[in-house]
Tab-separated table of C-alpha atoms in Angstrom:
chain	number	residue	atom	x	y	z
Y	1	MET	CA	141.952	71.413	56.239
Y	2	PRO	CA	139.748	73.862	57.823
Y	3	GLN	CA	140.451	77.448	57.595
Y	4	THR	CA	141.163	78.815	61.388
Y	5	GLY	CA	143.621	81.663	60.227
Y	6	LYS	CA	143.224	85.201	62.151
Y	7	LYS	CA	142.389	86.658	58.765
Y	8	PHE	CA	139.508	84.092	58.433
Y	9	ARG	CA	138.085	84.014	62.004
Y	10	ALA	CA	138.098	87.770	61.347
Y	11	ALA	CA	136.156	87.644	58.055
Y	12	ALA	CA	133.918	84.922	59.439
Y	13	THR	CA	132.957	87.515	62.644
Y	14	LYS	CA	131.141	89.526	59.571
Y	15	VAL	CA	128.776	86.606	58.396
Y	16	ASP	CA	126.031	85.626	60.631
Y	17	ARG	CA	125.867	81.735	59.907
Y	18	ASN	CA	122.260	81.162	60.889
Y	19	LYS	CA	120.810	84.058	58.783
Y	20	ARG	CA	120.011	83.751	54.609
Y	21	TYR	CA	120.840	86.471	53.020
Y	22	ASN	CA	118.827	88.235	50.116
Y	23	ILE	CA	121.119	88.222	46.926
Y	24	ALA	CA	122.285	91.914	46.774
Y	25	ASP	CA	123.442	91.787	50.837
Y	26	GLY	CA	125.191	88.477	49.960
Y	27	PHE	CA	127.788	89.568	47.412
Y	28	ALA	CA	127.945	93.064	49.264
Y	29	LEU	CA	129.103	90.720	52.231
Y	30	LEU	CA	131.315	88.759	50.102
Y	31	LYS	CA	132.959	91.507	48.799
Y	32	GLU	CA	133.656	92.510	52.234
Y	33	THR	CA	135.193	89.337	53.842
Y	34	THR	CA	137.707	89.035	50.553
Y	35	THR	CA	138.699	92.442	50.785
Y	36	ALA	CA	139.599	92.281	54.296
Y	37	ARG	CA	142.291	90.098	53.588
Y	38	GLY	CA	144.124	92.076	51.288
Y	39	THR	CA	144.216	92.313	47.351
Y	40	LYS	CA	147.825	90.050	46.562
Y	41	PHE	CA	145.535	86.774	45.736
Y	42	ASP	CA	142.419	87.407	43.994
Y	43	GLN	CA	140.321	84.707	45.562
Y	44	THR	CA	137.622	82.985	43.092
Y	45	VAL	CA	134.016	83.049	43.721
Y	46	GLU	CA	131.895	80.153	43.535
Y	47	VAL	CA	128.473	79.130	44.613
Y	48	ALA	CA	126.822	75.802	45.712
Y	49	LEU	CA	123.439	74.485	44.848
Y	50	ASN	CA	122.190	72.096	46.910
Y	51	LEU	CA	119.420	70.015	44.470
Y	52	GLY	CA	116.449	67.924	45.636
Y	53	VAL	CA	117.683	65.123	42.854
Y	54	ASP	CA	119.322	61.930	43.020
Y	55	PRO	CA	121.886	61.904	40.077
Y	56	LYS	CA	122.380	58.428	40.609
Y	57	HIS	CA	118.994	58.134	37.888
Y	58	ALA	CA	119.919	59.250	34.934
Y	59	ASP	CA	116.624	61.173	34.618
Y	60	GLN	CA	117.641	63.162	37.684
Y	61	MET	CA	120.810	64.460	36.300
Y	62	VAL	CA	121.083	68.351	36.134
Y	63	ARG	CA	124.060	69.308	33.641
Y	64	GLY	CA	124.650	71.967	31.562
Y	65	ALA	CA	126.817	75.185	30.547
Y	66	VAL	CA	126.288	78.445	30.821
Y	67	VAL	CA	128.297	81.612	29.066
Y	68	LEU	CA	128.366	84.111	32.015
Y	69	PRO	CA	128.216	87.574	30.923
Y	70	HIS	CA	131.299	88.891	33.066
Y	71	GLY	CA	133.288	85.866	32.461
Y	72	THR	CA	135.058	84.071	35.088
Y	73	GLY	CA	138.318	86.401	35.092
Y	74	ALA	CA	140.605	82.886	34.395
Y	75	THR	CA	142.573	82.568	31.644
Y	76	VAL	CA	141.244	79.478	29.949
Y	77	ARG	CA	143.309	77.148	28.236
Y	78	VAL	CA	141.698	75.220	25.222
Y	79	ALA	CA	142.602	71.577	23.651
Y	80	VAL	CA	140.554	70.957	20.263
Y	81	PHE	CA	140.812	67.554	18.836
Y	82	ALA	CA	139.934	68.351	14.928
Y	83	LYS	CA	141.655	67.940	11.498
Y	84	GLY	CA	141.716	69.588	8.379
Y	85	GLU	CA	139.623	72.814	7.857
Y	86	ARG	CA	138.112	72.436	11.621
Y	87	ALA	CA	142.004	72.151	12.822
Y	88	THR	CA	143.089	75.442	11.195
Y	89	GLU	CA	139.591	77.151	12.299
Y	90	ALA	CA	140.896	76.089	15.490
Y	91	GLU	CA	144.308	77.669	15.460
Y	92	THR	CA	142.647	80.836	14.208
Y	93	ALA	CA	140.021	81.313	17.189
Y	94	GLY	CA	142.933	80.659	19.330
Y	95	ALA	CA	142.938	77.369	20.630
Y	96	ASP	CA	145.538	76.525	22.523
Y	97	VAL	CA	146.793	73.119	21.355
Y	98	VAL	CA	145.041	71.516	18.457
Y	99	GLY	CA	145.619	67.839	17.266
Y	100	GLY	CA	144.793	64.127	16.585
Y	101	ASP	CA	146.625	61.393	17.159
Y	102	GLU	CA	149.596	62.671	18.384
Y	103	LEU	CA	147.720	64.981	20.791
Y	104	ALA	CA	146.582	61.969	22.228
Y	105	LYS	CA	149.184	60.291	22.641
Y	106	ARG	CA	151.077	62.982	24.049
Y	107	ILE	CA	147.859	63.207	26.761
Y	108	GLU	CA	148.296	59.364	27.248
Y	109	GLY	CA	151.943	60.476	28.551
Y	110	GLY	CA	151.006	62.675	30.716
Y	111	PHE	CA	150.455	66.300	29.071
Y	112	LEU	CA	147.271	67.904	30.899
Y	113	ASP	CA	148.340	71.560	30.239
Y	114	PHE	CA	144.571	72.583	29.794
Y	115	ASP	CA	141.322	73.616	31.162
Y	116	THR	CA	139.070	72.512	28.413
Y	117	VAL	CA	138.705	70.091	25.416
Y	118	ILE	CA	136.887	70.221	22.638
Y	119	ALA	CA	136.183	68.156	19.735
Y	120	THR	CA	134.582	67.440	16.356
Y	121	PRO	CA	132.512	64.582	16.415
Y	122	ASP	CA	134.452	62.760	13.729
Y	123	MET	CA	137.019	63.022	16.535
Y	124	MET	CA	135.146	61.063	19.692
Y	125	GLY	CA	136.615	58.044	18.413
Y	126	VAL	CA	140.316	59.348	19.321
Y	127	VAL	CA	139.241	60.567	21.946
Y	128	GLY	CA	137.183	58.111	23.647
Y	129	ARG	CA	140.357	56.310	24.634
Y	130	LEU	CA	141.262	59.109	26.730
Y	131	GLY	CA	138.566	58.860	29.197
Y	132	LYS	CA	140.189	57.459	31.790
Y	133	VAL	CA	142.320	60.276	31.918
Y	134	LEU	CA	139.974	62.641	30.785
Y	135	GLY	CA	136.762	61.774	32.718
Y	136	PRO	CA	137.673	62.013	36.205
Y	137	ARG	CA	139.188	65.374	35.685
Y	138	GLY	CA	135.723	66.856	34.278
Y	139	LEU	CA	137.667	67.297	30.736
Y	140	MET	CA	135.827	64.891	28.685
Y	141	PRO	CA	134.550	66.514	25.805
Y	142	ASN	CA	130.228	66.202	25.609
Y	143	PRO	CA	127.416	67.310	23.173
Y	144	LYS	CA	125.467	68.488	26.104
Y	145	VAL	CA	127.719	71.033	27.191
Y	146	GLY	CA	128.761	72.355	23.444
Y	147	THR	CA	132.332	70.779	24.031
Y	148	VAL	CA	131.633	68.204	20.608
Y	149	THR	CA	130.743	70.530	17.832
Y	150	MET	CA	131.687	71.092	14.517
Y	151	ASP	CA	131.535	74.876	14.918
Y	152	VAL	CA	134.747	74.948	17.172
Y	153	ALA	CA	135.692	78.611	16.773
Y	154	LYS	CA	132.475	79.391	18.697
Y	155	ALA	CA	133.225	76.546	21.444
Y	156	ILE	CA	136.520	78.109	21.457
Y	157	ARG	CA	135.362	81.654	21.742
Y	158	GLU	CA	132.682	80.514	24.396
Y	159	ALA	CA	135.296	78.400	26.611
Y	160	LYS	CA	137.984	81.755	26.710
Y	161	GLY	CA	135.041	84.241	27.316
Y	162	GLY	CA	133.515	82.814	30.453
Y	163	LYS	CA	131.269	79.631	29.688
Y	164	VAL	CA	131.189	77.728	32.802
Y	165	GLU	CA	130.211	73.795	33.031
Y	166	PHE	CA	127.943	72.211	35.986
Y	167	ARG	CA	126.925	68.994	36.868
Y	168	ALA	CA	124.973	67.687	39.803
Y	169	GLU	CA	127.387	65.442	42.366
Y	170	LYS	CA	126.515	62.288	43.964
Y	171	ALA	CA	124.733	64.292	47.072
Y	172	GLY	CA	122.995	66.424	44.391
Y	173	ILE	CA	124.977	69.134	44.883
Y	174	VAL	CA	126.215	71.759	41.692
Y	175	HIS	CA	129.360	73.754	42.252
Y	176	ALA	CA	130.458	76.310	40.084
Y	177	LYS	CA	132.948	79.524	39.445
Y	178	LEU	CA	131.114	82.792	39.275
Y	179	GLY	CA	134.033	85.201	38.943
Y	180	LYS	CA	136.695	86.653	41.355
Y	181	ALA	CA	137.029	88.564	44.633
Y	182	SER	CA	137.932	91.499	42.170
Y	183	PHE	CA	134.527	91.804	40.326
Y	184	THR	CA	132.208	94.384	41.318
Y	185	PRO	CA	129.075	93.021	43.663
Y	186	GLU	CA	126.838	94.131	40.716
Y	187	LYS	CA	129.084	91.776	38.006
Y	188	LEU	CA	129.174	88.698	40.419
Y	189	THR	CA	125.461	89.143	41.297
Y	190	GLU	CA	124.927	89.286	36.993
Y	191	ASN	CA	126.896	86.054	36.968
Y	192	PHE	CA	125.348	84.272	39.496
Y	193	ASN	CA	121.403	84.873	38.158
Y	194	THR	CA	122.255	83.628	34.926
Y	195	LEU	CA	123.918	80.531	36.256
Y	196	VAL	CA	121.320	79.380	38.637
Y	197	ASP	CA	118.323	81.029	35.758
Y	198	LEU	CA	119.592	78.055	34.237
Y	199	VAL	CA	120.086	75.323	36.772
Y	200	MET	CA	116.393	75.970	37.676
Y	201	LYS	CA	115.104	75.919	33.877
Y	202	LEU	CA	116.699	72.450	33.833
Y	203	LYS	CA	114.598	71.059	36.696
Y	204	PRO	CA	113.786	67.512	35.960
Y	205	ALA	CA	110.269	66.341	35.061
Y	206	THR	CA	111.146	63.557	38.059
Y	207	ALA	CA	112.482	65.766	40.766
Y	208	LYS	CA	109.919	64.861	43.569
Y	209	GLY	CA	109.656	67.738	46.562
Y	210	VAL	CA	111.772	70.874	46.861
Y	211	TYR	CA	113.826	71.165	43.672
Y	212	LEU	CA	116.210	74.167	44.954
Y	213	LYS	CA	116.883	73.214	48.998
Y	214	GLY	CA	119.756	75.815	49.597
Y	215	VAL	CA	122.461	78.422	48.164
Y	216	ALA	CA	125.784	79.051	49.774
Y	217	ILE	CA	128.579	81.357	48.106
Y	218	SER	CA	132.162	81.638	49.293
Y	219	ALA	CA	135.629	82.588	47.963
Y	220	THR	CA	138.597	80.278	47.716
Y	221	MET	CA	139.665	81.619	51.536
Y	222	SER	CA	136.606	83.280	53.074
Y	223	PRO	CA	133.616	81.971	54.663
Y	224	GLY	CA	130.603	80.604	53.170
Y	225	ILE	CA	127.196	82.926	52.752
Y	226	LYS	CA	123.967	81.397	52.745
Y	227	ILE	CA	121.604	82.671	50.336
Y	228	ASP	CA	117.779	83.193	50.769
Y	229	THR	CA	116.319	81.532	48.001
Y	230	THR	CA	113.093	83.622	47.905
Y	231	GLU	CA	114.253	85.796	45.173
Y	232	ILE	CA	115.205	82.838	43.037
Y	233	LEU	CA	112.118	81.030	43.266
Y	234	ALA	CA	110.075	84.045	42.451
Y	235	ARG	CA	111.401	84.451	39.310
Y	236	HIS	CA	110.312	80.447	38.157
Y	237	ARG	CA	106.728	80.648	39.545
């Protein structure tokens, strides 16, 4: 549904849709457009990166995870598949739910009260049967993003401390959270640079032409702001 409310239209008048803002100005402007809407709802800030890749080809998939220096501002609920000593470590580290077969059965029965799933390698046989439930929700543990690991305590700390996972979608677009509208522009900028720098480093060797085609930042209920890629590209020459 299009955003056509009075407050959205007022915020949209502040944004020049034909302009690409430098990073600092972009986040300062985003702060203006979100503050104008009041403080009752702390909007989530996101970035969209348009990449020159074709994710249908495995060798052009861009996928990773990064711990943002200032976190995401969100409370993350973590489910862990582990047993024995690793299960005890997970509980001590603050996992919200820990289990094995019994946890898998709860999930098969509709339990989805978590945001991230971590598993030890020896539990992937159990987790594997949940692919149809966890996969479409982007919750399937994967060693490439550090959610299949024996160091469950570290994985839990990272997940709760602001770790963001990302992957290129069909059109080569990467969407990722950067924090909350209540963050200062400086904190949002640091989170942005940390994530974007990793995406740039993950450029597939088989990607042809322009890799970073476009960047935009936005908040949940505020207009998108296009970012000039010059500064980013200069850091990665």
